[in-house]
PDB file of C-alpha atoms in Angstrom:
ATOM      1  CA  UNK A1267       0.189  22.668  -3.461  1.00 77.00           C
ATOM      2  CA  UNK A1268       0.984  20.479  -0.604  1.00 84.00           C
ATOM      3  CA  UNK A1269      -1.675  17.964  -0.979  1.00 84.00           C
ATOM      4  CA  UNK A1270      -0.811  17.303  -4.779  1.00 85.00           C
ATOM      5  CA  UNK A1271       3.167  16.698  -4.183  1.00 87.00           C
ATOM      6  CA  UNK A1272       1.891  14.317  -1.070  1.00 87.00           C
ATOM      7  CA  UNK A1273      -0.478  12.463  -3.620  1.00 87.00           C
ATOM      8  CA  UNK A1274       2.109  12.394  -6.180  1.00 87.00           C
ATOM      9  CA  UNK A1275       4.176  10.979  -4.306  1.00 86.00           C
ATOM     10  CA  UNK A1276       2.087   8.138  -2.918  1.00 85.00           C
ATOM     11  CA  UNK A1277       1.117   7.100  -6.560  1.00 85.00           C
ATOM     12  CA  UNK A1278       4.984   6.993  -7.303  1.00 81.00           C
ATOM     13  CA  UNK A1279       5.622   4.979  -4.768  1.00 81.00           C
ATOM     14  CA  UNK A1280       2.891   2.595  -4.880  1.00 77.00           C
ATOM     15  CA  UNK A1281       3.420   1.687  -8.719  1.00 76.00           C
ATOM     16  CA  UNK A1282       6.954   1.460  -8.642  1.00 73.00           C
ATOM     17  CA  UNK A1283       7.047  -2.183  -7.145  1.00 71.00           C
ATOM     18  CA  UNK A1284       5.037  -2.736 -10.318  1.00 69.00           C
ATOM     19  CA  UNK A1285       7.163  -1.431 -12.133  1.00 68.00           C
ATOM     20  CA  UNK A1286      10.380  -3.309 -10.807  1.00 68.00           C
ATOM     21  CA  UNK A1287       8.687  -6.761 -11.224  1.00 70.00           C
ATOM     22  CA  UNK A1288       8.356  -5.980 -14.993  1.00 76.00           C
ATOM     23  CA  UNK A1289      12.277  -5.500 -15.286  1.00 73.00           C
ATOM     24  CA  UNK A1290      12.757  -8.459 -13.252  1.00 77.00           C
ATOM     25  CA  UNK A1291      10.648 -10.743 -15.554  1.00 80.00           C
ATOM     26  CA  UNK A1292      12.080  -9.009 -19.073  1.00 79.00           C
ATOM     27  CA  UNK A1293      15.228  -9.705 -17.609  1.00 81.00           C
ATOM     28  CA  UNK A1294      14.692 -13.429 -16.492  1.00 86.00           C
ATOM     29  CA  UNK A1295      13.333 -13.580 -20.073  1.00 88.00           C
ATOM     30  CA  UNK A1296      16.288 -12.429 -21.850  1.00 89.00           C
ATOM     31  CA  UNK A1297      18.439 -14.937 -19.970  1.00 86.00           C
ATOM     32  CA  UNK A1298      16.643 -17.255 -20.397  1.00 88.00           C
ATOM     33  CA  UNK A1299      16.599 -17.024 -24.504  1.00 90.00           C
ATOM     34  CA  UNK A1300      20.232 -16.332 -24.127  1.00 87.00           C
ATOM     35  CA  UNK A1301      20.660 -19.544 -22.139  1.00 85.00           C
ATOM     36  CA  UNK A1302      18.530 -21.444 -25.014  1.00 86.00           C
ATOM     37  CA  UNK A1303      20.331 -20.262 -27.755  1.00 87.00           C
ATOM     38  CA  UNK A1304      23.638 -21.139 -26.034  1.00 85.00           C
ATOM     39  CA  UNK A1305      22.761 -24.519 -25.601  1.00 84.00           C
ATOM     40  CA  UNK A1306      21.874 -24.628 -29.749  1.00 88.00           C
ATOM     41  CA  UNK A1307      25.102 -23.988 -30.353  1.00 87.00           C
ATOM     42  CA  UNK A1308      26.449 -26.840 -28.143  1.00 85.00           C
ATOM     43  CA  UNK A1309      27.422 -24.258 -25.135  1.00 81.00           C
ATOM     44  CA  UNK A1310      26.460 -26.047 -21.578  1.00 75.00           C
ATOM     45  CA  UNK A1311      26.571 -23.546 -18.413  1.00 67.00           C
ATOM     46  CA  UNK A1312      29.387 -24.610 -15.849  1.00 66.00           C
ATOM     47  CA  UNK A1313      32.160 -23.058 -14.440  1.00 64.00           C
ATOM     48  CA  UNK A1314      33.566 -22.113 -16.590  1.00 66.00           C
ATOM     49  CA  UNK A1315      31.497 -22.320 -19.735  1.00 62.00           C
ATOM     50  CA  UNK A1316      32.734 -24.892 -22.020  1.00 66.00           C
ATOM     51  CA  UNK A1317      31.170 -26.257 -25.618  1.00 71.00           C
ATOM     52  CA  UNK A1318      30.106 -30.135 -25.810  1.00 73.00           C
ATOM     53  CA  UNK A1319      32.433 -32.151 -28.036  1.00 75.00           C
ATOM     54  CA  UNK A1320      30.433 -34.704 -30.416  1.00 72.00           C
ATOM     55  CA  UNK A1321      31.288 -38.190 -29.437  1.00 66.00           C
ATOM     56  CA  UNK A1322      32.222 -40.905 -32.426  1.00 64.00           C
ATOM     57  CA  UNK A1323      28.612 -42.032 -32.636  1.00 60.00           C
ATOM     58  CA  UNK A1324      27.000 -38.834 -33.348  1.00 55.00           C
ATOM     59  CA  UNK A1325      29.783 -37.803 -36.434  1.00 53.00           C
ATOM     60  CA  UNK A1326      28.446 -41.717 -37.775  1.00 50.00           C
TER      61      UNK A1326
END
Protein backbone atom coordinates (compact mmCIF):
# COMPACT_ATOMS: atom_id res chain seq x y z
CA UNK A 1 0.00 0.00 0.00
CA UNK A 2 2.80 2.40 0.86
CA UNK A 3 4.59 1.67 -2.44
CA UNK A 4 1.47 2.59 -4.37
CA UNK A 5 1.14 5.91 -2.52
CA UNK A 6 4.81 6.76 -3.04
CA UNK A 7 4.61 5.88 -6.73
CA UNK A 8 1.47 7.99 -7.15
CA UNK A 9 3.18 10.92 -5.43
CA UNK A 10 6.26 10.62 -7.65
CA UNK A 11 4.12 10.53 -10.80
CA UNK A 12 2.19 13.60 -9.64
CA UNK A 13 5.40 15.49 -8.85
CA UNK A 14 6.85 14.46 -12.21
CA UNK A 15 3.82 15.61 -14.19
CA UNK A 16 3.30 18.94 -12.39
CA UNK A 17 6.07 20.85 -14.26
CA UNK A 18 4.65 19.70 -17.59
CA UNK A 19 1.18 20.94 -16.69
CA UNK A 20 2.45 24.26 -15.39
CA UNK A 21 4.30 24.87 -18.65
CA UNK A 22 1.09 24.39 -20.60
CA UNK A 23 -0.71 26.93 -18.43
CA UNK A 24 2.04 29.48 -18.94
CA UNK A 25 1.91 29.00 -22.71
CA UNK A 26 -1.88 29.39 -22.70
CA UNK A 27 -1.68 32.57 -20.61
CA UNK A 28 1.00 34.04 -22.88
CA UNK A 29 -1.13 33.27 -25.93
CA UNK A 30 -4.19 34.90 -24.38
CA UNK A 31 -2.18 38.01 -23.51
CA UNK A 32 -0.74 38.24 -27.02
CA UNK A 33 -4.21 37.90 -28.56
CA UNK A 34 -5.58 40.61 -26.27
CA UNK A 35 -2.75 42.95 -27.21
CA UNK A 36 -3.31 42.26 -30.90
CA UNK A 37 -7.02 43.04 -30.63
CA UNK A 38 -6.31 46.26 -28.71
CA UNK A 39 -3.85 47.34 -31.41
CA UNK A 40 -6.55 46.76 -34.06
CA UNK A 41 -8.82 49.20 -32.23
CA UNK A 42 -6.11 51.88 -32.06
CA UNK A 43 -4.81 51.37 -28.52
CA UNK A 44 -1.12 51.28 -27.65
CA UNK A 45 0.42 49.59 -24.64
CA UNK A 46 2.08 52.35 -22.66
CA UNK A 47 1.91 53.60 -19.15
CA UNK A 48 -0.98 54.52 -19.01
CA UNK A 49 -2.78 52.80 -21.89
CA UNK A 50 -3.98 55.39 -24.39
CA UNK A 51 -5.76 55.44 -27.72
CA UNK A 52 -3.84 56.71 -30.74
CA UNK A 53 -5.17 59.85 -32.36
CA UNK A 54 -5.62 59.85 -36.14
CA UNK A 55 -3.40 62.42 -37.86
CA UNK A 56 -4.82 64.85 -40.39
CA UNK A 57 -3.08 62.93 -43.20
CA UNK A 58 -5.02 59.75 -42.31
CA UNK A 59 -8.39 61.54 -42.42
CA UNK A 60 -7.97 62.77 -46.01
